[in-house]
mmCIF file of C-alpha atoms and ligand atoms in Angstrom:
data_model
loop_
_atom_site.group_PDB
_atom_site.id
_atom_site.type_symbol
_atom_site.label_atom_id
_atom_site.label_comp_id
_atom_site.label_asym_id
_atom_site.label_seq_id
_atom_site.Cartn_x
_atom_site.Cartn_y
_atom_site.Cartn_z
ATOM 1 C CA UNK A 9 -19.848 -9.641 -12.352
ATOM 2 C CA UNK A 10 -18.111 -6.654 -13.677
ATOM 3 C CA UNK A 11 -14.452 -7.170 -14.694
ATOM 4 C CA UNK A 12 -13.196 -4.165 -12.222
ATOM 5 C CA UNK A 13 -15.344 -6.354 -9.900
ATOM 6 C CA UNK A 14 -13.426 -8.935 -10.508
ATOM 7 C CA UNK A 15 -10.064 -7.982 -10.302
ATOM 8 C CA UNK A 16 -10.446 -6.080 -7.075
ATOM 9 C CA UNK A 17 -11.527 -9.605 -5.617
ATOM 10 C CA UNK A 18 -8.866 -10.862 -7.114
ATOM 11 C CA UNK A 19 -6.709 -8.329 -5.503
ATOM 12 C CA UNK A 20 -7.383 -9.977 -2.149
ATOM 13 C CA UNK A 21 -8.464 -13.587 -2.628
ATOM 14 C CA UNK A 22 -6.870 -16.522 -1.060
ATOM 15 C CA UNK A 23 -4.682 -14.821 1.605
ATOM 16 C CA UNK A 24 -2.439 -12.998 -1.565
ATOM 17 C CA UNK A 25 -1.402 -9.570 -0.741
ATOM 18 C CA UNK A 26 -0.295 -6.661 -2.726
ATOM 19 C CA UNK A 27 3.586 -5.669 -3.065
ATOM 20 C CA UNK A 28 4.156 -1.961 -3.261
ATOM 21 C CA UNK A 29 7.064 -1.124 -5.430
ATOM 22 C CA UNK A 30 5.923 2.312 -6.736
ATOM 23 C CA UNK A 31 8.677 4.201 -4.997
ATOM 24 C CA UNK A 32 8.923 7.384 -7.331
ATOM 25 C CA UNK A 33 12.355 8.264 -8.116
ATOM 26 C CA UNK A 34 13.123 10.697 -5.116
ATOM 27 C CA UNK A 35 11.825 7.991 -2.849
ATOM 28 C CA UNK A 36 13.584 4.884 -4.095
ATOM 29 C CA UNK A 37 16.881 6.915 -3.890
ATOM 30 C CA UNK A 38 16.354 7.835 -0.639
ATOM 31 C CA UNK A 39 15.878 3.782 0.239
ATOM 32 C CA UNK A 40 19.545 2.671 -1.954
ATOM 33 C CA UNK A 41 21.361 5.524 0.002
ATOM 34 C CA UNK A 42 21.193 3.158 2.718
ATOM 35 C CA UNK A 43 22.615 0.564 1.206
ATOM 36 C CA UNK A 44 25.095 2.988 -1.023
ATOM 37 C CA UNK A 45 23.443 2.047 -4.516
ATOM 38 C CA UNK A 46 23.737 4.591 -6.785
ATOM 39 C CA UNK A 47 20.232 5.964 -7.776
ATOM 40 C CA UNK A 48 20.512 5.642 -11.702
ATOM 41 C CA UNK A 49 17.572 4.372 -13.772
ATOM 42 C CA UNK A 50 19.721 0.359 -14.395
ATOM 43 C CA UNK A 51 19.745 0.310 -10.777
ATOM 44 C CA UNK A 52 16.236 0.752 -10.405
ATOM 45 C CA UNK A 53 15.377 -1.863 -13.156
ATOM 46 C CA UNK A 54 18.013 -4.562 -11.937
ATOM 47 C CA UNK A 55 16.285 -3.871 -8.503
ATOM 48 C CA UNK A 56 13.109 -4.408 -9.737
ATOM 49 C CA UNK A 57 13.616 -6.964 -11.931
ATOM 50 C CA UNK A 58 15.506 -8.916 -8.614
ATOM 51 C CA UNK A 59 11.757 -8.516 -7.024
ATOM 52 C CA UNK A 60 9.475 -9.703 -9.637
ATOM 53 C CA UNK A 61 11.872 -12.341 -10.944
ATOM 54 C CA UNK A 62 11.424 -14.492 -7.472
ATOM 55 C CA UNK A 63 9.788 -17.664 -7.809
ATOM 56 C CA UNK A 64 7.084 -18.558 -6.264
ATOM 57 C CA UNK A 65 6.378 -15.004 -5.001
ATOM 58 C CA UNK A 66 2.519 -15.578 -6.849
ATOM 59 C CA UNK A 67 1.778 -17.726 -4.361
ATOM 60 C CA UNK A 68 1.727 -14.709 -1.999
ATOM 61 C CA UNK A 69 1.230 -11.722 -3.857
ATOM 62 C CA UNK A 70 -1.968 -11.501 -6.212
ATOM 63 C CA UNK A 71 -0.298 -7.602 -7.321
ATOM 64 C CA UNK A 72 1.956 -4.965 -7.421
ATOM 65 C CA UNK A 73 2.286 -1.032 -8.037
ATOM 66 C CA UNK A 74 4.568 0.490 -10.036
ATOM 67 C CA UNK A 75 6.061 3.523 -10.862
ATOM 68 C CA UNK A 76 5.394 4.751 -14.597
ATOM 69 C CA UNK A 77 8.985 4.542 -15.350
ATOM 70 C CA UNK A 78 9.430 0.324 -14.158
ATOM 71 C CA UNK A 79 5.690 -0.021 -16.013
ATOM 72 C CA UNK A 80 7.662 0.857 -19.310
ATOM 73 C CA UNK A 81 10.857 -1.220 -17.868
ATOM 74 C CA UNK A 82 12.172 -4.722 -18.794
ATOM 75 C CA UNK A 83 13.328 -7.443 -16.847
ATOM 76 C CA UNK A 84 17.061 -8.496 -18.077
ATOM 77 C CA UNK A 85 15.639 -11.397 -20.734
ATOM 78 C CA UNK A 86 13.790 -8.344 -22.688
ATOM 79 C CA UNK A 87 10.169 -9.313 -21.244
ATOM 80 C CA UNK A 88 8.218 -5.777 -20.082
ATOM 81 C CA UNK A 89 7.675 -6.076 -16.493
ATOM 82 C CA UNK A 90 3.685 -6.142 -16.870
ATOM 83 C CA UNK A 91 3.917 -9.084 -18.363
ATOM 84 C CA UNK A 92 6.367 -10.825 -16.527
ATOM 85 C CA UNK A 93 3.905 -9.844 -13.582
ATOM 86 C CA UNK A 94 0.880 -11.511 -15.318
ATOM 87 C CA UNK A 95 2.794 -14.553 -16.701
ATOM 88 C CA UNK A 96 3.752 -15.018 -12.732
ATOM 89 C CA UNK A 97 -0.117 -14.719 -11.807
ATOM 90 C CA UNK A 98 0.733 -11.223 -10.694
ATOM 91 C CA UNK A 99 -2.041 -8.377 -11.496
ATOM 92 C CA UNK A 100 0.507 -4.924 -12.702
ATOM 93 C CA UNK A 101 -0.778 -1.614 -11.022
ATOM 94 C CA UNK A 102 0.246 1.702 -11.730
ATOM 95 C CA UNK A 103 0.629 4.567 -8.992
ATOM 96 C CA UNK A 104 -1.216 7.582 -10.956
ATOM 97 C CA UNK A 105 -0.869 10.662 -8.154
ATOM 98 C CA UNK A 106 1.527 13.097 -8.961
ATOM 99 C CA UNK A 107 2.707 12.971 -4.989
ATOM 100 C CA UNK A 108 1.458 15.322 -1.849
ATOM 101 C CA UNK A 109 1.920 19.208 -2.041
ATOM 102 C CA UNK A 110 1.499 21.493 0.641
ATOM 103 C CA UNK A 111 -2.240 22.580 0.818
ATOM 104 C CA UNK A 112 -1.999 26.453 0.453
ATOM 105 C CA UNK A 113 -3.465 28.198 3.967
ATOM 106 C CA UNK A 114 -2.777 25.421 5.791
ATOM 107 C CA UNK A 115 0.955 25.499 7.081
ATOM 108 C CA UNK A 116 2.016 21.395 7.923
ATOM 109 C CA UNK A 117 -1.020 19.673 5.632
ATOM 110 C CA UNK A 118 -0.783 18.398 2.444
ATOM 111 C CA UNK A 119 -3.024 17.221 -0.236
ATOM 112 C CA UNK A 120 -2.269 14.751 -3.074
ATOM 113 C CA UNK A 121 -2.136 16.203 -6.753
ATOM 114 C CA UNK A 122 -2.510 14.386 -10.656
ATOM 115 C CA UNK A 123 -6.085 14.700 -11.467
ATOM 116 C CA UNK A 124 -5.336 17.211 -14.647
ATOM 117 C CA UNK A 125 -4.418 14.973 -17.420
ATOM 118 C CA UNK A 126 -5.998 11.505 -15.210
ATOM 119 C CA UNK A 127 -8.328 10.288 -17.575
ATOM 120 C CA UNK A 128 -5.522 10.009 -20.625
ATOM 121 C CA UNK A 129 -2.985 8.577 -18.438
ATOM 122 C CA UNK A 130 -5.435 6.086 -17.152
ATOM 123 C CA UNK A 131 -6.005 5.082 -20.941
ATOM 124 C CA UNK A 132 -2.597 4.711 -21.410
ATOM 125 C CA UNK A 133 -1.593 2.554 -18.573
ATOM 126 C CA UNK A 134 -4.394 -0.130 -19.470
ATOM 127 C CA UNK A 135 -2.933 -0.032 -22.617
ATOM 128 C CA UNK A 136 0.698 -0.993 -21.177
ATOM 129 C CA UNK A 137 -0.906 -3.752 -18.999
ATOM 130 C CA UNK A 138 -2.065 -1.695 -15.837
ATOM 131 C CA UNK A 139 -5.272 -3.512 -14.386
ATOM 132 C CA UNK A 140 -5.534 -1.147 -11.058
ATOM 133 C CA UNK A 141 -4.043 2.233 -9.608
ATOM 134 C CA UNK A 142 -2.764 4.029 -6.407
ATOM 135 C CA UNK A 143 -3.522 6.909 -5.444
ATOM 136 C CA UNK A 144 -2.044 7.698 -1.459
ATOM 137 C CA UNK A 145 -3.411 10.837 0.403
ATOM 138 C CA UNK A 146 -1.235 11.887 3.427
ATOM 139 C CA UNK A 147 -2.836 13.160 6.917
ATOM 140 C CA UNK A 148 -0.828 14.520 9.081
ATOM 141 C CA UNK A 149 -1.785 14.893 13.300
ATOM 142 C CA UNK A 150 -0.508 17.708 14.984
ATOM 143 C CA UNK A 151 -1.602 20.589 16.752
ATOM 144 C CA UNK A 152 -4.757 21.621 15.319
ATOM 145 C CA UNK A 153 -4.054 18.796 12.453
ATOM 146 C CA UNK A 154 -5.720 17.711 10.687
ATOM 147 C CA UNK A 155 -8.051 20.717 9.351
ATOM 148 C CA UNK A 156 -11.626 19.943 8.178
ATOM 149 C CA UNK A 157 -10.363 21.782 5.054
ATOM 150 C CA UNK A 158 -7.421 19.025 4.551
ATOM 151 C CA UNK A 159 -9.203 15.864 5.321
ATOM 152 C CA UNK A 160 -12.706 17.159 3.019
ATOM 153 C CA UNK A 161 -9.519 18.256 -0.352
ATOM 154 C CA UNK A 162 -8.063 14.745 0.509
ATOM 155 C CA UNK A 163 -10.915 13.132 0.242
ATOM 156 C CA UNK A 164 -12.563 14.930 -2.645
ATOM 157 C CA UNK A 165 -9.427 14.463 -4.452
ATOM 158 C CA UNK A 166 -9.307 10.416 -3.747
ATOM 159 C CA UNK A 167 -12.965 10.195 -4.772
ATOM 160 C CA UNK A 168 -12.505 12.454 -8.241
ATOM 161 C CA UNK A 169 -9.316 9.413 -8.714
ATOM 162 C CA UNK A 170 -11.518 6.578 -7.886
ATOM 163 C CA UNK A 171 -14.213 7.423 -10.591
ATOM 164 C CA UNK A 172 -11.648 8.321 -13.581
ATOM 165 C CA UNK A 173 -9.871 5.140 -12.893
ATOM 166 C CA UNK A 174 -13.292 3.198 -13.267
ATOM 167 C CA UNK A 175 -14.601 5.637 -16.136
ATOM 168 C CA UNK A 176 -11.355 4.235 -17.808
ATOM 169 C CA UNK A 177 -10.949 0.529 -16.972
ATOM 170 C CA UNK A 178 -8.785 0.382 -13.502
ATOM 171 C CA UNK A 179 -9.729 -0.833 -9.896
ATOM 172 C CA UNK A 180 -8.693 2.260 -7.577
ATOM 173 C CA UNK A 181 -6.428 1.951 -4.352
ATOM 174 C CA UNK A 182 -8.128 4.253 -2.682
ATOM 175 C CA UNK A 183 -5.119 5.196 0.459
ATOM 176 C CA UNK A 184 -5.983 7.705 2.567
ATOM 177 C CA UNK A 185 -2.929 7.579 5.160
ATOM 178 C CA UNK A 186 -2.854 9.072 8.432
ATOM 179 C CA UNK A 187 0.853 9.488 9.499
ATOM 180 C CA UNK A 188 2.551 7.437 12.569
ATOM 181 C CA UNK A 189 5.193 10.675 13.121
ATOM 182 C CA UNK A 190 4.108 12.535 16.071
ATOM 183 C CA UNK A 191 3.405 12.228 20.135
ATOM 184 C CA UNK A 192 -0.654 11.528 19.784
ATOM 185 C CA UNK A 193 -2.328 9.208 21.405
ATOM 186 C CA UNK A 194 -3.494 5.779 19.952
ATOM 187 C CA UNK A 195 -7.203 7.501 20.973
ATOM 188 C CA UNK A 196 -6.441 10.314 18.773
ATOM 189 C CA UNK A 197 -5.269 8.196 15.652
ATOM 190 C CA UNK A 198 -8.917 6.582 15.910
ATOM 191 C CA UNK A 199 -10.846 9.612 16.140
ATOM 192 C CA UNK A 200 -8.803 10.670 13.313
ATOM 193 C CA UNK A 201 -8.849 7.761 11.163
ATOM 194 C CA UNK A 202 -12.448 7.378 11.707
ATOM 195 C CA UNK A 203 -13.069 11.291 10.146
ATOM 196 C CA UNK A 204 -10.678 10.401 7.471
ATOM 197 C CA UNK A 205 -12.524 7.261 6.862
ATOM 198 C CA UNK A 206 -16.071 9.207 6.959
ATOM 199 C CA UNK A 207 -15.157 11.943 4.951
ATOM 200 C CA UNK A 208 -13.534 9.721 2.423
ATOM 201 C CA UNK A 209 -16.587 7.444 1.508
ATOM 202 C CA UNK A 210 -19.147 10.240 1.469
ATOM 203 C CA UNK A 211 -17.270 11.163 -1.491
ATOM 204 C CA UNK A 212 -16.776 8.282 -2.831
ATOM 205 C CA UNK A 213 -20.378 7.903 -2.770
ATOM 206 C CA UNK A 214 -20.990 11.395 -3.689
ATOM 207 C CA UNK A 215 -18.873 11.076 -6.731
ATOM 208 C CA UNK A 216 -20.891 7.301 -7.866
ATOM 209 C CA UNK A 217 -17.668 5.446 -7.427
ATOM 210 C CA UNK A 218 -18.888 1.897 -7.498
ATOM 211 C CA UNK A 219 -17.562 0.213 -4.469
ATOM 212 C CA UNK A 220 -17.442 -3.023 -5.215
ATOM 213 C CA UNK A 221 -14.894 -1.776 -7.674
ATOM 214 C CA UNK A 222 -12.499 -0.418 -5.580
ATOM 215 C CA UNK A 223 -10.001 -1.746 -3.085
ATOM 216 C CA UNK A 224 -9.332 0.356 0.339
ATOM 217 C CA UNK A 225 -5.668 0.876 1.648
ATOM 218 C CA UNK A 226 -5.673 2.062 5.434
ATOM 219 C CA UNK A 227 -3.712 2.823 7.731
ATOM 220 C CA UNK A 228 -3.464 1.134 10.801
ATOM 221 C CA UNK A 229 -4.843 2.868 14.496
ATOM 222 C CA UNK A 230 -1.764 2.873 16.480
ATOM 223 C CA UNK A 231 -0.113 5.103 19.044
ATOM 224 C CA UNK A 232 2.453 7.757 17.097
ATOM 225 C CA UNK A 233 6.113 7.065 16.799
ATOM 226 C CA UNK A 234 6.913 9.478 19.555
ATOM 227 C CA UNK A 235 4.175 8.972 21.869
ATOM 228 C CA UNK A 236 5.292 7.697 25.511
ATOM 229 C CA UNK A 237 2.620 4.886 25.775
ATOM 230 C CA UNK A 238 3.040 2.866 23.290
ATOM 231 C CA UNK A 239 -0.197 0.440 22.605
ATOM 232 C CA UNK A 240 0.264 -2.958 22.351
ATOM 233 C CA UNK A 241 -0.107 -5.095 19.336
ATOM 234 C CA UNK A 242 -4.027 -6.485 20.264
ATOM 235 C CA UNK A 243 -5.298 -3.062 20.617
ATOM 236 C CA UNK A 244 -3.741 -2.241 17.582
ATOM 237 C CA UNK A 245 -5.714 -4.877 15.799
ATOM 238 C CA UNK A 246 -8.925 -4.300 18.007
ATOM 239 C CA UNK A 247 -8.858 -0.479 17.618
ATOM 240 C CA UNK A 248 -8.205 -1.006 13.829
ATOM 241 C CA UNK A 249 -11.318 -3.580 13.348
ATOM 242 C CA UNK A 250 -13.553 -1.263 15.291
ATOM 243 C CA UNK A 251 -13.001 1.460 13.363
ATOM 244 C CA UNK A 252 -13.076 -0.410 9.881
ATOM 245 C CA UNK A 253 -16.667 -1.582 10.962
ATOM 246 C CA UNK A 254 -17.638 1.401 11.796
ATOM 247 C CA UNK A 255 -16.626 3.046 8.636
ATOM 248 C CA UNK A 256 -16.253 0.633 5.500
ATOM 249 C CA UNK A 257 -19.367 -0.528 3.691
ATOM 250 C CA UNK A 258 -19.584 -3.950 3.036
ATOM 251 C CA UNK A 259 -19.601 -4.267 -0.687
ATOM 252 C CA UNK A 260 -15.952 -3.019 -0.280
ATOM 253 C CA UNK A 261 -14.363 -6.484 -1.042
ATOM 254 C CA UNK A 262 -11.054 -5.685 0.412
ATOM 255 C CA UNK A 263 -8.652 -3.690 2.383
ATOM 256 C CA UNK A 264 -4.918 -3.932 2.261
ATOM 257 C CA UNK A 265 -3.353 -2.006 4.825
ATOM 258 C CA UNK A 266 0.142 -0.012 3.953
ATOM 259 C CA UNK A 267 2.785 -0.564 6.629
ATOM 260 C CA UNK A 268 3.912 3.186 7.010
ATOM 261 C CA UNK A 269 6.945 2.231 9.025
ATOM 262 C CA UNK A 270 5.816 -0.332 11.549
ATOM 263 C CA UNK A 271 8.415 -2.690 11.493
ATOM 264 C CA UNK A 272 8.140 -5.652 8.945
ATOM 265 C CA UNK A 273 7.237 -8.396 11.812
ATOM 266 C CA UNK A 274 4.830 -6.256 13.870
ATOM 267 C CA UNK A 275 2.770 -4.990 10.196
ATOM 268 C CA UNK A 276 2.939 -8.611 9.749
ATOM 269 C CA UNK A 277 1.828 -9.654 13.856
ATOM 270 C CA UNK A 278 -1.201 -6.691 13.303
ATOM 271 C CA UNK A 279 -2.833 -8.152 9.979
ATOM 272 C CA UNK A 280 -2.849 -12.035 11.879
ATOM 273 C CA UNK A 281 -3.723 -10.282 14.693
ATOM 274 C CA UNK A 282 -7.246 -8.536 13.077
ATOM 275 C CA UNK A 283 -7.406 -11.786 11.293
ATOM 276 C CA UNK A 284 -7.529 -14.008 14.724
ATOM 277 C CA UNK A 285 -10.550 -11.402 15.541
ATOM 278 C CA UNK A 286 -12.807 -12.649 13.259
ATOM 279 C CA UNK A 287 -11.864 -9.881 10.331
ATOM 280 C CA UNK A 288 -14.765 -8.047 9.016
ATOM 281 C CA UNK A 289 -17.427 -8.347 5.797
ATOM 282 C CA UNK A 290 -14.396 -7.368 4.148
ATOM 283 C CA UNK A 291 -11.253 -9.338 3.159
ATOM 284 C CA UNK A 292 -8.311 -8.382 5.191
ATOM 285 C CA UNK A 293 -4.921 -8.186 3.658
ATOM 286 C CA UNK A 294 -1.932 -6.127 2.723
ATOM 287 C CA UNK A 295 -0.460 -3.379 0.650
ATOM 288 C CA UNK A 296 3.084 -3.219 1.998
ATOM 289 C CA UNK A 297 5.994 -1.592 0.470
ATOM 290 C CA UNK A 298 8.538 -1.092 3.461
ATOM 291 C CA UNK A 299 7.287 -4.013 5.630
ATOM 292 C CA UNK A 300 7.629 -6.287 2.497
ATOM 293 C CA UNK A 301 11.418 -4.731 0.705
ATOM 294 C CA UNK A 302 13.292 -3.906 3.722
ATOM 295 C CA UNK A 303 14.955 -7.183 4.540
ATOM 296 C CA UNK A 304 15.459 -7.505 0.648
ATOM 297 C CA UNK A 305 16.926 -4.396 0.088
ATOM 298 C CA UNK A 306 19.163 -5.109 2.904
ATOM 299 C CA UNK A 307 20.211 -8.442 1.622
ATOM 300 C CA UNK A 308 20.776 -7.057 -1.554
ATOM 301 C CA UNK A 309 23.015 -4.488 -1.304
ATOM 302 C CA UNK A 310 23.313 -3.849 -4.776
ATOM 303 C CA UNK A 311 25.186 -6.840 -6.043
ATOM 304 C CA UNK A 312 24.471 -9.244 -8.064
ATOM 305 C CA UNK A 313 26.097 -12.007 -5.673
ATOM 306 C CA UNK A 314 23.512 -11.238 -2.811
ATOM 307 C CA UNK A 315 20.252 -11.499 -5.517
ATOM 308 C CA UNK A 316 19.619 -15.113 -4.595
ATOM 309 C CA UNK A 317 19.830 -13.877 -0.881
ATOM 310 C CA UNK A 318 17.559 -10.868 -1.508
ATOM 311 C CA UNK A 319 14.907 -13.019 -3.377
ATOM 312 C CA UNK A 320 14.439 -15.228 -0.118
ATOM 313 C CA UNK A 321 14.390 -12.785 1.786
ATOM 314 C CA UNK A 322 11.521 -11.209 0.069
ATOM 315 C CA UNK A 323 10.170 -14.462 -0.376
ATOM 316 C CA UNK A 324 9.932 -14.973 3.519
ATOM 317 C CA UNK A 325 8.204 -12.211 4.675
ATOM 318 C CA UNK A 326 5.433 -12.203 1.126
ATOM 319 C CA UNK A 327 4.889 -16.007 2.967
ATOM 320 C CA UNK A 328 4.639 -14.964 6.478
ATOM 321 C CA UNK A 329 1.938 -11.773 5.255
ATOM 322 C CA UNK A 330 0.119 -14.462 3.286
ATOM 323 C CA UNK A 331 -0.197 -16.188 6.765
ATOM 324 C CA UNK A 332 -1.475 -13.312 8.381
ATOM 325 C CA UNK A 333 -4.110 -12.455 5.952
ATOM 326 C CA UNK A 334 -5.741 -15.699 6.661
ATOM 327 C CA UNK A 335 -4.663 -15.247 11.000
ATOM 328 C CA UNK A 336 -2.612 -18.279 10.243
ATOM 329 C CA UNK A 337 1.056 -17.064 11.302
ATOM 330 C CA UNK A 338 2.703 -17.820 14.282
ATOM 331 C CA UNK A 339 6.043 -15.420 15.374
ATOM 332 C CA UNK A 340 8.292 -18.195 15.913
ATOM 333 C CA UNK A 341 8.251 -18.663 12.361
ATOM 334 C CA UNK A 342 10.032 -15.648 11.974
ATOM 335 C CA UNK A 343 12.225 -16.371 14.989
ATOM 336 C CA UNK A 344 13.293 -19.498 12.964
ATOM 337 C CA UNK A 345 14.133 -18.248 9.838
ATOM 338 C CA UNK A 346 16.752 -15.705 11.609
HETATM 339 P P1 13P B 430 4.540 1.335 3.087
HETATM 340 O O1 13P B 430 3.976 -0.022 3.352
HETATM 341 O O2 13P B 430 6.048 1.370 3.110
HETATM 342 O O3 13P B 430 3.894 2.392 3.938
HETATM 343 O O4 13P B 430 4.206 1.688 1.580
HETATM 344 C C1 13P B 430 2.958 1.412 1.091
HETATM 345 C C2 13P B 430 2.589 2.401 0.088
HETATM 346 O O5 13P B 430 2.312 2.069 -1.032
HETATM 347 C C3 13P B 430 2.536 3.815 0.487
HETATM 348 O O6 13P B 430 1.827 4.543 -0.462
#
């Protein structure tokens, strides 16, 4: 086997889940306004370093993304975060998109930019310890949304990623997100999702990505934020399996969802949920960044007395995912540890 092979099984093995911490710099200060931390680059590291310094969080989390500036970071004892990650058993990604602009002629879509320059960044990071990348493309339903022309750039643009990142020695994320916000139906987020599922293999296969090689980050089919009827969690996870079948080959060894603002317990309830089903060919897991730092963040508050506190926290809910990827969890054992 291939050693991108490998590490994207690796990715997802054993009921381990991915922890996204590549909030860029905008995003991570809009996430310590909340808690009134200042957004300066110490508070970022002594955040991270809090998150990857909790022990025992291997047991749950086989990965996690980071941003290019905490790839280059160090944790507090002067060990670079990469390899604190790897001495942990945690595999260091990189995100490697340069974020989602607004896709000229098409007023409310966006496509995902940071292919110029790809290939020499991508030799860079695996030179700093990065062993697999992100890459997130945003959909967005609305009136007449999405376009053909948004989800076929999305997709062309997550399928050009994919290939440079295995051209150049990392496993892809391939995340092709279609957005909670809106009033649509859960109906209409499958239709979507299924399109921007479509669309985003053929290119992958159009563009020789090897897909054993890759790991797939989806969003889940649920009703949007503002609809009035609200589906309940088992359709969630039956509407979500359905479409996965119908859409992702096989050989894909994994997919690890992103939460995209479900609450942390109910991302958690829909991964045991689709696990309970039966899963798929596919290994079933997570990606979360919200649904994984929010209690965390919360405990933390940006001092040093709460880091203890803030570790548990995080520790809890990386347990309770770990659970779910395997359809072992059981709500009261959240209900307990509140
Ligand atoms: P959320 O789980 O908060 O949606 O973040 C996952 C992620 O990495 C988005 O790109």
């Amino acid at each position: 086997m291939s050693e991108l092979a490998r590490v994207a099984q690796a990715m997802v093995a054993g009921g381990r889940g991915i922890l996204a911490a590549d909030e860029s710099n905008g995003t991570i200060g809009k996430r310590f306004e909340r808690i009134a931390v200042e957004n300066v680059e110490e508070n970022r590291r002594a955040y991270r370093d809090l998150l990857f310094t909790t022990a025992g969080l291997g047991e749950s989390i086989s990965g996690v993304i980071l941003y290019d500036e905490t790839l280059r970071q160090k944790s507090a004892d002067g060990t670079p975060f990469p390899v604190l990650l790897e001495r942990n058993g945690i595999i260091p990604g990189i995100k490697v998109d340069a974020g989602a602009k607004d896709l000229a002629l098409c007023p409310g879509e966006q496509v995902t930019e940071g292919l110029d320059g790809l290939a020499a960044r991508c030799a860079q990071y695996v030179t700093l310890g990065a062993k697999f990348a992100k890459w997130r493309a945003v959909i967005n339903i609305g009136k007449g949304m999405p376009s053909h022309g948004c989800l076929t750039a999305n997709a062309h643009a997550l399928a050009r990623y994919a290939a440079i990142c295995q051209a150049n020695g990392l496993v892809p994320i391939v995340e092709p997100e279609v957005i909670m916000d809106g009033d649509h139906s859960i109906d209409t987020c499958e239709r979507i999702t299924e399109w921007a599922l479509h669309e985003t293999f053929a290119a992958l296969v159009n563009q020789r990505v090897s897909l054993e090689q890759m790991v797939l980050k989806p969003s889940m089919v649920i009703s949007g934020t503002k609809c009035a009827q609200q589906a309940g969690a088992q359709e969630v996870a039956e509407r979500t399996l359905r479409t996965l079948k119908r859409c992702v080959p096989a050989a894909v060894p994994g997919i690890a969802f992103l939460s995209g603002g479900q609450s942390d317990e109910l991302a958690t309830d829909h991964l045991d949920r689709m696990n309970k089903l039966g899963g798929g060919p596919w290994k079933l897991s997570f990606s979360y960044g919200r649904a994984l730092q929010q209690p965390a963040l919360k405990a933390w508050g940006g001092k040093v007395a709460n880091v203890a506190a803030a570790q548990a926290a995080l520790l809890h809910r990386a347990q309770m995912n770990r659970l779910a990827a395997s359809g072992t969890y059981r709500s009261e054992l959240d209900r307990k540890a509140t």
